[in-house]
Coordinates of C-alpha atoms in Angstrom, one line a residue:
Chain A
X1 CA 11.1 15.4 -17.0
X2 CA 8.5 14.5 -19.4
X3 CA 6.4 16.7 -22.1
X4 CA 3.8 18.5 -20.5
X5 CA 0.5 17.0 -21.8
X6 CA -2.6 18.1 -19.7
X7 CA -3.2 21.0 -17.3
X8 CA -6.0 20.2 -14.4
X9 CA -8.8 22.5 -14.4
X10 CA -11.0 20.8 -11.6
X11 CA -9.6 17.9 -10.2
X12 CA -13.0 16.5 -8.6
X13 CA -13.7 14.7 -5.2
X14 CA -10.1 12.6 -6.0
X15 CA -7.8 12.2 -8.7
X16 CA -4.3 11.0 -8.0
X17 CA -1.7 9.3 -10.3
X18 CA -2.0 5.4 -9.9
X19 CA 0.7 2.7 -10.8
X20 CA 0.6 -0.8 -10.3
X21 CA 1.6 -0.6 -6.7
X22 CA 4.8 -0.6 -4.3
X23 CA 6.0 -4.1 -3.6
X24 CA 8.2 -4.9 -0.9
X25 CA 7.2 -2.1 1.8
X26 CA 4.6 -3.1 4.0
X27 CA 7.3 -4.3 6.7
X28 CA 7.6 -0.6 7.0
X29 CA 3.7 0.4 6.9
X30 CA 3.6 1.0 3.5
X31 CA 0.5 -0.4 1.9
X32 CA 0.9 -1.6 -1.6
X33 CA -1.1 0.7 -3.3
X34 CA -1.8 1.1 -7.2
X35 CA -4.9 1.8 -9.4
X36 CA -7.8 0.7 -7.7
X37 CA -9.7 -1.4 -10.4
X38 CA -5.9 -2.5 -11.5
X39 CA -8.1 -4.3 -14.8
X40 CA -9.6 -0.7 -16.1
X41 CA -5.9 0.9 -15.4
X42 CA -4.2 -1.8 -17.1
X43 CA -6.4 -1.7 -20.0
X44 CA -5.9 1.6 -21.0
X45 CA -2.6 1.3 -20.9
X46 CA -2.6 -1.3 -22.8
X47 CA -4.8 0.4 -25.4
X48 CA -1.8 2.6 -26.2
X49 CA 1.1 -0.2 -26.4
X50 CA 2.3 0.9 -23.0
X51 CA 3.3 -0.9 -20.0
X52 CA 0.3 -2.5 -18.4
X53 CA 1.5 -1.3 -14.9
X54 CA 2.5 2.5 -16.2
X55 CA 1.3 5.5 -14.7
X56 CA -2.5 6.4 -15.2
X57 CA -4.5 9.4 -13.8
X58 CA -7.4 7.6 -11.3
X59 CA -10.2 9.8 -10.8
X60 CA -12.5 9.5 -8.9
X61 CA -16.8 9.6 -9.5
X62 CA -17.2 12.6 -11.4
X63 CA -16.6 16.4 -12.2
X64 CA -12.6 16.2 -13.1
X65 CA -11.7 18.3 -16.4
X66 CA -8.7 18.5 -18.0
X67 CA -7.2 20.7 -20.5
X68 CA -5.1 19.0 -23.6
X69 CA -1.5 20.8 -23.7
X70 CA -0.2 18.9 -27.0
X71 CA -2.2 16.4 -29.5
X72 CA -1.8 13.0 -28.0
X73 CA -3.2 9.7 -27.6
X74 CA -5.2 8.7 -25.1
X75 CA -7.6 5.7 -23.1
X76 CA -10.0 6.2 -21.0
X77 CA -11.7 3.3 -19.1
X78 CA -13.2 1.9 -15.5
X79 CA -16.2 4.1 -14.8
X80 CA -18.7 5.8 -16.8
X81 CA -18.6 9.6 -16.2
X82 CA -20.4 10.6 -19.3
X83 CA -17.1 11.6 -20.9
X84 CA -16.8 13.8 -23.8
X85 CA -14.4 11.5 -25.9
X86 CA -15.2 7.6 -26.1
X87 CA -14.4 4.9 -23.4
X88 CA -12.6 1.4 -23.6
X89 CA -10.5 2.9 -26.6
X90 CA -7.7 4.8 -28.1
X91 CA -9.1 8.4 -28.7
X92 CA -6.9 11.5 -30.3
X93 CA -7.3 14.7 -28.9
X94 CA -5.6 18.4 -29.8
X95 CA -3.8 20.8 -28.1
X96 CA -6.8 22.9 -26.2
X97 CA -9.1 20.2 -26.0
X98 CA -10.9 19.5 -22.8
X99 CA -11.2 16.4 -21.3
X100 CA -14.4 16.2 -19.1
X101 CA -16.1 13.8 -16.5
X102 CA -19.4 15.6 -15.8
X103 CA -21.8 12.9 -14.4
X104 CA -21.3 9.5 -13.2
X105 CA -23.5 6.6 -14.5
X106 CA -22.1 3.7 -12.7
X107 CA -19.1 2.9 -11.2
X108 CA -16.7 4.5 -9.1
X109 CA -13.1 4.9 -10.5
X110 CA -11.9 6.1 -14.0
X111 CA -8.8 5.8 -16.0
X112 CA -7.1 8.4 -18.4
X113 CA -3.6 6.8 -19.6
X114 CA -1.7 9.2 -22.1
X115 CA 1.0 7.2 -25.0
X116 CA 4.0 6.8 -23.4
X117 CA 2.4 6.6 -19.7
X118 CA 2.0 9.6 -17.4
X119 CA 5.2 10.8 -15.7
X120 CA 5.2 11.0 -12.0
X121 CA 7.5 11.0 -9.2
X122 CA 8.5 7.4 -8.2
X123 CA 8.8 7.1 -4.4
X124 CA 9.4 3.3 -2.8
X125 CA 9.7 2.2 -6.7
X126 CA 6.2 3.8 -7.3
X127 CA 4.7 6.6 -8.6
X128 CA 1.5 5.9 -6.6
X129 CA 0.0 8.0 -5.3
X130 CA -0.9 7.4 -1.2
X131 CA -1.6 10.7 0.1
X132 CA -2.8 9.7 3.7
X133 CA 0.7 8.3 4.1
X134 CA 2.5 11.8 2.4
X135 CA 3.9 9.4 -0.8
X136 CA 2.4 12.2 -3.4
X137 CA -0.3 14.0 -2.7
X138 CA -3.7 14.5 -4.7
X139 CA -4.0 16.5 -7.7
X140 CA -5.0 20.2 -7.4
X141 CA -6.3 23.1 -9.5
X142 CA -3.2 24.1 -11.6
X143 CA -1.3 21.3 -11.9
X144 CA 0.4 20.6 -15.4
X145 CA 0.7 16.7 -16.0
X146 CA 3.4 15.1 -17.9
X147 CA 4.3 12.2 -20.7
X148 CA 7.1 9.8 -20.7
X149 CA 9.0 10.7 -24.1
X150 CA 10.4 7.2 -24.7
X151 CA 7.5 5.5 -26.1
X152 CA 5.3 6.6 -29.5
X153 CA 2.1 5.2 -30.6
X154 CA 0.9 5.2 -33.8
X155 CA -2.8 3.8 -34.7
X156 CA -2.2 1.2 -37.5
X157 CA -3.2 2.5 -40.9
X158 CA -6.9 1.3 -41.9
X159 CA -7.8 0.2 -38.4
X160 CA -10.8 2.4 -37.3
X161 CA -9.4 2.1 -33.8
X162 CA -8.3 -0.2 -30.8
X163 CA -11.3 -0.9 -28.5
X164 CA -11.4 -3.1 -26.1
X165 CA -13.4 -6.4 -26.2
X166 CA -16.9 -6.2 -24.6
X167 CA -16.2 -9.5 -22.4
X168 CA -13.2 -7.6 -20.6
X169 CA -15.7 -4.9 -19.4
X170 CA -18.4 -5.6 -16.6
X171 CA -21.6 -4.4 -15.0
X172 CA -20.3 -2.1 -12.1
X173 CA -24.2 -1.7 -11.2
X174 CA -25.4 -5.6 -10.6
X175 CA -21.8 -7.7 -10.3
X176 CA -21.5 -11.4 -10.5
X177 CA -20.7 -12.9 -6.6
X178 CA -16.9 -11.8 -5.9
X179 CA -14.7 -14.7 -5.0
X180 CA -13.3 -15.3 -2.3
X181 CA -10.5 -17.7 -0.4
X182 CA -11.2 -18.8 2.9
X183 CA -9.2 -16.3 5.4
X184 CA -7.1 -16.8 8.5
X185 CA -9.4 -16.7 11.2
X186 CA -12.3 -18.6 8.8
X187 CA -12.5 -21.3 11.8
X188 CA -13.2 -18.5 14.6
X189 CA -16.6 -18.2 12.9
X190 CA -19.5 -20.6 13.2
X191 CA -21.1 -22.5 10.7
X192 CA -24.3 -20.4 10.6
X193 CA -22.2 -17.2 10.0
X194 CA -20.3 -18.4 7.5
X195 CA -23.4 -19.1 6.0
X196 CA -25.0 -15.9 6.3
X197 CA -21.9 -14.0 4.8
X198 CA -22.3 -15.9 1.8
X199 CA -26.2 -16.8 1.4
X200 CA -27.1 -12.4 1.9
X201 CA -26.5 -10.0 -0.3
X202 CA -24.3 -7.1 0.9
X203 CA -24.7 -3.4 0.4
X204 CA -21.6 -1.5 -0.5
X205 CA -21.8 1.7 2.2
X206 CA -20.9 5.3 1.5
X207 CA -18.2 4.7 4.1
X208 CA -16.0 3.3 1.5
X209 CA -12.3 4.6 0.1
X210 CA -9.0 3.4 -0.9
X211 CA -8.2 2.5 2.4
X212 CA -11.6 0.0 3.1
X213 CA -14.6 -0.6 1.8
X214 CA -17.6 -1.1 4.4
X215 CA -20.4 -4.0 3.7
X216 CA -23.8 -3.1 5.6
X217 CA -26.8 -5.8 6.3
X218 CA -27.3 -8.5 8.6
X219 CA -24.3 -8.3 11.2
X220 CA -22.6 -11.4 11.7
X221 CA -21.7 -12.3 15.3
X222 CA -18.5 -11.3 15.6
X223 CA -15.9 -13.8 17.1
X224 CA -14.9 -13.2 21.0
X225 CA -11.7 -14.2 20.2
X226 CA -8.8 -11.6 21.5
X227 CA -6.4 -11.6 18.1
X228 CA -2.8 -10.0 18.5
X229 CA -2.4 -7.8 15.7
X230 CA -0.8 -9.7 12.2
X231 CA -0.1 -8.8 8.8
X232 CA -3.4 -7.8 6.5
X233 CA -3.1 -8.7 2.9
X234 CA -5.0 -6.1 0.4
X235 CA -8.5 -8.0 -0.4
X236 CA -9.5 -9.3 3.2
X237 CA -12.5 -9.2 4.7
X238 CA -12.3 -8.1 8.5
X239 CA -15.1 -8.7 10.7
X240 CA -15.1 -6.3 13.1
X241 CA -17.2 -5.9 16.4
X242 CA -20.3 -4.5 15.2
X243 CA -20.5 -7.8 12.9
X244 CA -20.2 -5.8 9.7
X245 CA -17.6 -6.1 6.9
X246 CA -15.4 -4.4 5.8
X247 CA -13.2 -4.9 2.8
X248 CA -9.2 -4.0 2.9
X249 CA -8.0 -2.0 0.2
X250 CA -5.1 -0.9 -1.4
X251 CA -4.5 1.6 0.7
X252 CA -5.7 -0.4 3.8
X253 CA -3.0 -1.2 6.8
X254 CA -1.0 -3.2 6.6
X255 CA -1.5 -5.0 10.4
X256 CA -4.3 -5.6 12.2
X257 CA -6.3 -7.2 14.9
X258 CA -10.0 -8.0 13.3
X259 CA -10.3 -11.8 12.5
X260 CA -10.4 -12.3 8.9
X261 CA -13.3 -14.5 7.6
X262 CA -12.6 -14.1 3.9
X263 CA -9.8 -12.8 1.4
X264 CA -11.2 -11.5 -2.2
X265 CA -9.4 -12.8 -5.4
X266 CA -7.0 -10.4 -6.4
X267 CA -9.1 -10.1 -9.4
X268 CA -12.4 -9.4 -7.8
X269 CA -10.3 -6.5 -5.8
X270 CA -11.0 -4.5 -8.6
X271 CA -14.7 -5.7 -9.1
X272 CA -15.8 -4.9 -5.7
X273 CA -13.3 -1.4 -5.7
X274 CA -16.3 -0.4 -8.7
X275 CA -19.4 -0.8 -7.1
X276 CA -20.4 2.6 -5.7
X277 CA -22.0 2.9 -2.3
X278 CA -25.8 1.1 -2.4
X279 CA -24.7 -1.6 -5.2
X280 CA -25.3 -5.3 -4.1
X281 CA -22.9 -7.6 -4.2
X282 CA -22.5 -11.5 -2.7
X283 CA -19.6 -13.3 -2.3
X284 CA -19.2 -17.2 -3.6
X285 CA -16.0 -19.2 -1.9
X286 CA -13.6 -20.9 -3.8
X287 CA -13.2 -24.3 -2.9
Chain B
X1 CA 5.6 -23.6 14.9
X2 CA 2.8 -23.4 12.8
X3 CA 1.3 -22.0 9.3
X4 CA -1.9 -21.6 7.8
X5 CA -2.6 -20.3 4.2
X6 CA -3.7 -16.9 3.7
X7 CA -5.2 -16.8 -0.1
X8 CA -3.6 -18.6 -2.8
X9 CA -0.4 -16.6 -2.8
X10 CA 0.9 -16.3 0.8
X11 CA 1.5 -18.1 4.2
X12 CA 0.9 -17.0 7.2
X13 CA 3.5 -18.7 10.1
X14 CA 2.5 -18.4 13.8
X15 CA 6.0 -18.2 15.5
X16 CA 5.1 -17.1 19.1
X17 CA 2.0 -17.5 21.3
X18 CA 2.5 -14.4 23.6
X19 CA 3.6 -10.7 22.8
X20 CA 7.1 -10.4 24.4
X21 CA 10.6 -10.3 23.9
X22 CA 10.6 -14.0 23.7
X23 CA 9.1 -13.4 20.3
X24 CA 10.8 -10.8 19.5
X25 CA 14.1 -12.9 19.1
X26 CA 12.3 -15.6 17.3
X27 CA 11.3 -12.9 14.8
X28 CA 14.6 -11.3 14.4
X29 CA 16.6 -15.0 13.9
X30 CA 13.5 -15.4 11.1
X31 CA 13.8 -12.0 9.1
X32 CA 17.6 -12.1 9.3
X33 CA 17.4 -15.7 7.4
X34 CA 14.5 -14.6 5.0
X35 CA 16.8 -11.3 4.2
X36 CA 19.7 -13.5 4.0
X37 CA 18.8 -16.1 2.2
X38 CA 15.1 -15.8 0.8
X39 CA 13.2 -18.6 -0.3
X40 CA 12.6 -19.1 -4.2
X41 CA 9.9 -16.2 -5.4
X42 CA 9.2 -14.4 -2.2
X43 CA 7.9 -11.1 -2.8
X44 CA 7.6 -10.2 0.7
X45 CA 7.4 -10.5 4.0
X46 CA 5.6 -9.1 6.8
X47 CA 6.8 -9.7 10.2
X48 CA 4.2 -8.6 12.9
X49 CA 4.3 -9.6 17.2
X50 CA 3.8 -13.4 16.8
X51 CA 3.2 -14.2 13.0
X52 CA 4.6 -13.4 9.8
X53 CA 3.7 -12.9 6.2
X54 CA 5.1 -14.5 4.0
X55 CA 4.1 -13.4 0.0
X56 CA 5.3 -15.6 -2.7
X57 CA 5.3 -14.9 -6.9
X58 CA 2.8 -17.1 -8.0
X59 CA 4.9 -17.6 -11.3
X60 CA 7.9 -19.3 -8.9
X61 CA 5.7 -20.5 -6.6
X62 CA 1.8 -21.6 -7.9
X63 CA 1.1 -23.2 -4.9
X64 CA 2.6 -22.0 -1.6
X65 CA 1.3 -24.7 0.6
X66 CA 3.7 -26.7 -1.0
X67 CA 6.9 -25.4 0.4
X68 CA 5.2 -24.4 3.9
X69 CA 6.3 -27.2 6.0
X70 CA 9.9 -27.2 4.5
X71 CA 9.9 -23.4 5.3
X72 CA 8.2 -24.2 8.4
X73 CA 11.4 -26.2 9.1
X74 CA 14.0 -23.4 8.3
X75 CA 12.1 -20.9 10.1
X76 CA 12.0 -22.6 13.4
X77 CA 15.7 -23.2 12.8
X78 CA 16.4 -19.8 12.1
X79 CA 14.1 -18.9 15.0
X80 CA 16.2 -20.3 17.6
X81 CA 19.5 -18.6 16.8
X82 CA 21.1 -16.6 18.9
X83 CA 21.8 -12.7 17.3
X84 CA 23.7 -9.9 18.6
X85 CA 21.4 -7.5 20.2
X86 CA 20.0 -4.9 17.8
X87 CA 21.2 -1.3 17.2
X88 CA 19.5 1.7 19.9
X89 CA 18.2 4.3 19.1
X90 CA 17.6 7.8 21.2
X91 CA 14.7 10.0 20.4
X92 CA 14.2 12.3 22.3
X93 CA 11.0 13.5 23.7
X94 CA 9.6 16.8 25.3
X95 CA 6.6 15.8 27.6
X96 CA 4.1 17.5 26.3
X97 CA 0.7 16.1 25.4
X98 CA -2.6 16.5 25.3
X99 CA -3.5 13.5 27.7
X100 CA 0.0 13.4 30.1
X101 CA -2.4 15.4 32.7
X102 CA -5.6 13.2 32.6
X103 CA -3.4 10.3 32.5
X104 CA -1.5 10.5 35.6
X105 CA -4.7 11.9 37.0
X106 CA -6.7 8.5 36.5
X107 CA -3.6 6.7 37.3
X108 CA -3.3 8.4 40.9
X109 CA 0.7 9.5 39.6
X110 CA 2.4 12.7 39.4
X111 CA 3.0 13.6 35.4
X112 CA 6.6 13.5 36.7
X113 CA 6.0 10.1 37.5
X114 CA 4.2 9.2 34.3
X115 CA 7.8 11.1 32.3
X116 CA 9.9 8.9 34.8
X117 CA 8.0 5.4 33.9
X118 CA 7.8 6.3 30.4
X119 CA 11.6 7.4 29.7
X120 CA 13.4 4.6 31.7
X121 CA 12.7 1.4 29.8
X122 CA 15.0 0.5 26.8
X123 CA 11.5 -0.3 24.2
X124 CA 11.7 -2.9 21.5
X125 CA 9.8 -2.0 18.1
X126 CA 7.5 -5.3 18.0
X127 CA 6.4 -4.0 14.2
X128 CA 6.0 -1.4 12.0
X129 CA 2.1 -0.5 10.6
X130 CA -0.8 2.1 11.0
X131 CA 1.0 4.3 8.7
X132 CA 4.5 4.4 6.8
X133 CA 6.7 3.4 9.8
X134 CA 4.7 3.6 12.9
X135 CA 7.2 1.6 15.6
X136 CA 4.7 -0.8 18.0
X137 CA 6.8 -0.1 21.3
X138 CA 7.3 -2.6 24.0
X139 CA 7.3 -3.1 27.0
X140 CA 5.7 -0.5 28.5
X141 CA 5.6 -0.2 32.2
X142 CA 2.1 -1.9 33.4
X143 CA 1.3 1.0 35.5
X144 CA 0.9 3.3 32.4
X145 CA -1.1 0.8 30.4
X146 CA -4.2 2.8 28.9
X147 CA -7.4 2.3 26.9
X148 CA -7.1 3.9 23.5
X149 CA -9.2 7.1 23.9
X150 CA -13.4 6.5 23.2
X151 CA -13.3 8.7 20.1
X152 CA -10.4 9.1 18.0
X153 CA -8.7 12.2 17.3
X154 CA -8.9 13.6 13.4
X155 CA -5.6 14.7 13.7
X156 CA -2.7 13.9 15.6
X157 CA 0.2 15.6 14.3
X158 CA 3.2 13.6 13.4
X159 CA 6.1 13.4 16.0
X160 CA 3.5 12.7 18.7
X161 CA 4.2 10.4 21.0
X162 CA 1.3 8.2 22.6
X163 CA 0.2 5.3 24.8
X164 CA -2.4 3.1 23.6
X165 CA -3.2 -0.4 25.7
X166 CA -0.1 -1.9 26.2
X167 CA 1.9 -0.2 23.5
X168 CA 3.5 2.9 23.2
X169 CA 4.1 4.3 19.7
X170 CA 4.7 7.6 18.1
X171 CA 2.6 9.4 15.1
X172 CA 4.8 9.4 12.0
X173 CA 2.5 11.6 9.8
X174 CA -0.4 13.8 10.6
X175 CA -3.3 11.6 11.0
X176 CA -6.6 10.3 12.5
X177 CA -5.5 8.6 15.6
X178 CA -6.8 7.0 19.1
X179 CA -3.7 6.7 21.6
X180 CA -3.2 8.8 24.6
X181 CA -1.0 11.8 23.6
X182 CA 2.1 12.1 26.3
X183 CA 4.7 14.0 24.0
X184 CA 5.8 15.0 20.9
X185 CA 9.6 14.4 19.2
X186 CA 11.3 17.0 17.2
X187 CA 12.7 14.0 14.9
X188 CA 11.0 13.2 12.0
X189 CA 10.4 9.8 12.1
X190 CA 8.9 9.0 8.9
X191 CA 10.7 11.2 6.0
X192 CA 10.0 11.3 2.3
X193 CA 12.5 13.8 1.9
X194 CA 15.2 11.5 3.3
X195 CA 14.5 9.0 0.2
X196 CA 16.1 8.6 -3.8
X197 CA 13.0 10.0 -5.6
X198 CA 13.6 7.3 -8.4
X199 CA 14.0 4.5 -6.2
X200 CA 13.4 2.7 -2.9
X201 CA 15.1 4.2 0.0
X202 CA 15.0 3.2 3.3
X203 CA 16.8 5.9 4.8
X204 CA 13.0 6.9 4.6
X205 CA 12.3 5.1 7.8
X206 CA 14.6 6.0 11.2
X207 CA 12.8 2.7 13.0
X208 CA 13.6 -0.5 11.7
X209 CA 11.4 -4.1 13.1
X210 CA 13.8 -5.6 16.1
X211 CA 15.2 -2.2 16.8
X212 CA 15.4 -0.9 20.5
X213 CA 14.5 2.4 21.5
X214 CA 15.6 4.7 24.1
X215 CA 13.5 7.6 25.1
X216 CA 15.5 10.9 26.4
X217 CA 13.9 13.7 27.7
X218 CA 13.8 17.3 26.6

């Protein structure tokens, strides 16, 4: 076991510890997993000379505070929660200090990576987090968070401090159109509806988690076609019978039986997993 | 045969047209050659009733639909070999559940009847998926085919055993969940506790794809 490094004093509406994912389960069930907006997590891991794919606390929205145990390093990136130390770079922070999310300005999911990477039980080769399917749970009141020991970092002498580049960051609240691969069942669909998915814009609905996020607007017509459930991959975009989106996610399942018009760039996964319920997004195909 | 792709890192082959042990066997020759031998920078695969997925490492493989039709090849080889049948497993079952009554109700059966039907077939697990080793059972008796129920249930606890369409299937953690509760198992069918905590285990999972499943009452 690690050094303990932070003590949770509210957790919020969801914070969990996020990796980069468990590869090589879904046969069984098991959906990948891993930090939502894998771009934010991998950032501020990267921030502190870490593994890009090392353990980071994901928290989600708003209202989390945490308690420093020890001075460390830390990043914080993905949403903005009108934190009390800066975003997008390496901060330093005391033994006592608190660590606090009070009010989200845009986006949905934020990062807090620690030098050395968080420590956290690895189950299927992941320390993910997927509480639905009892892999971890969700953080509570209480709990005492801990650091790998291996790894030390140490802010080069003279440099003010590691931030990351503004181009790597993004508007959560108007997003360029998400790309997208043409899916499966992309010839179920008519011409016209393929059309319409890509010439409206879609609203991101409050019925949105890790599992899925839902699309509202004009429903498409959904194909007749009977499918036999087949494998869903992380990113695609089911159209189910009322006609209206709805985006896998990483903790999505793993089979299914909706025809699937669209899959999202891996990339855009974590585009799309920022946009908080009412933000507008389109999609543009790749060709 | 065929295969379509399914993004710009995986493929998608189409190895049956119907649900049935026909497929079944075809899906079995296919894992046991991909767990065998696996193709060059295959990250996964994910076998389901009459396709599988097939994820490669874009580093080994940039372009998957490359390789597809010499896979394609292999595959349908692999498909059509013969295997030695797969392992059975008992579980057994008190009957139990919430909708046994209703069911044999609408069905015009005694619940007797219902425990009868459901307890003689030896059931093959089509797939694994919902949640972390959820076995797709088949074939059910037609006479206890059911509709999922019109609203789901926001929790079924684990070690339920249901019927939903033509499938019977049982809950492996607590969760939301649709099928027609007939029973509940004593055997934990999904265990975290059985795995390594520092590595992949999967002892976690009692029901493997391709393995048959024999029901004994309790």
């Amino acid at each position: 076991m690690g050094e303990e490094v932070f003590e949770i004093l509210e957790p919020g509406p969801g914070a969990t510890l996020q990796d980069g994912g468990r590869v090589g389960w879904r046969r069984f069930g098991v959906p990948p997993g891993g930090a939502m907006d894998a771009h934010a997590a991998q950032w501020a891991n990267r921030l502190l000379d870490n593994k890009p794919d090392a353990p980071a606390v994901e928290i989600l929205l708003q209202g989390a505070k945490l308690k420093a145990l020890r001075d460390t390093w830390i990043a914080v990136t993905g949403a903005d929660a009108g934190a009390n130390v800066p975003a997008w770079r390496v901060a330093r922070i005391r033994e006592g200090d608190r660590v606090e999310f009070p009010k989200n300005h845009s986006g949905v999911w934020i990062y807090l990576a620690v030098e050395g990477g968080f420590d956290g039980e690895r189950l299927l080769g992941s320390a993910s987090v997927y509480a639905r399917g009892q892999l971890g749970s969700r953080f509570v009141r209480g709990d005492v968070l801990r650091r790998a020991t291996s790894a030390r970092f140490e802010l080069p002498r003279g440099v003010a401090g590691r931030v990351v580049d503004w181009q790597e960051r993004r508007n959560y609240e108007s997003p360029s159109p998400l790309r997208v691969w043409r899916g499966p069942q992309w010839d179920l669909f008519g011409a016209a509806d393929r059309e319409q998915f890509f010439e409206q814009e879609w609203t991101v609905s409050p019925q949105s988690d890790r599992v899925g996020y839902r699309l509202t607007g004009k429903p498409l017509i959904p194909s007749g076609a009977q499918m036999i459930s087949e494998p869903v991959l992380v990113g695609s975009i089911q159209i189910p019978t009322d006609g209206r989106p709805m985006v896998i996610m990483r903790d999505g399942p793993t089979v299914g039986g909706y025809p699937k018009l669209c899959l999202l760039d891996d990339a855009d996964v974590s585009w799309l997993a920022q946009c908080r319920p009412g933000v507008k997004v389109r999609f543009q195909l790749i060709e | 045969m065929n295969w379509m792709p399914y993004g710009p890192r995986a493929l998608l082959f189409r190895f049956a047209e119907t649900v049935g042990e026909e497929a079944l066997a075809r899906q079995r020759g296919i894992v046991t050659e991909l767990q065998r031998h696996p193709p060059a920078g295959l990250v996964e695969f994910v076998p389901a009733f009459t396709t599988i997925l097939l994820e490669f490492d874009s580093k080994v493989v940039p372009e998957p639909d490359q390789v597809a039709e010499e896979l394609l090849e292999r595959l349908e080889a692999a498909a059509q070999k013969i295997l030695p049948p797969a392992p059975v497993k008992e579980i057994p079952v008190r009957y139990d559940g919430a909708d046994l009554e209703a069911m044999a109700k609408a069905k015009g059966m005694t619940v007797e009847q219902v425990c009868d039907l459901h307890s003689a077939p030896l059931y093959n697990v089509y797939m694994l998926g919902f949640s972390p080793g959820f076995p797709y059972l088949g074939d059910l008796d037609p006479r206890l085919h059911t509709p999922r129920l019109a609203s789901p249930r926001p929790k079924v606890r684990a070690g339920s055993v249901a019927i939903g369409g033509e499938h019977t299937g049982i809950y492996t953690v607590d969760s939301p969940g649709g099928w027609n509760i007939i029973g509940h198992t004593p055997l934990r069918i999904f265990d975290p506790a059985r795995g390594e905590p520092n590595g992949p285990d999967e002892a976690m999972f009692r029901l493997k794809p391709g393995d048959r499943v024999k029901f004994v009452r309790i």
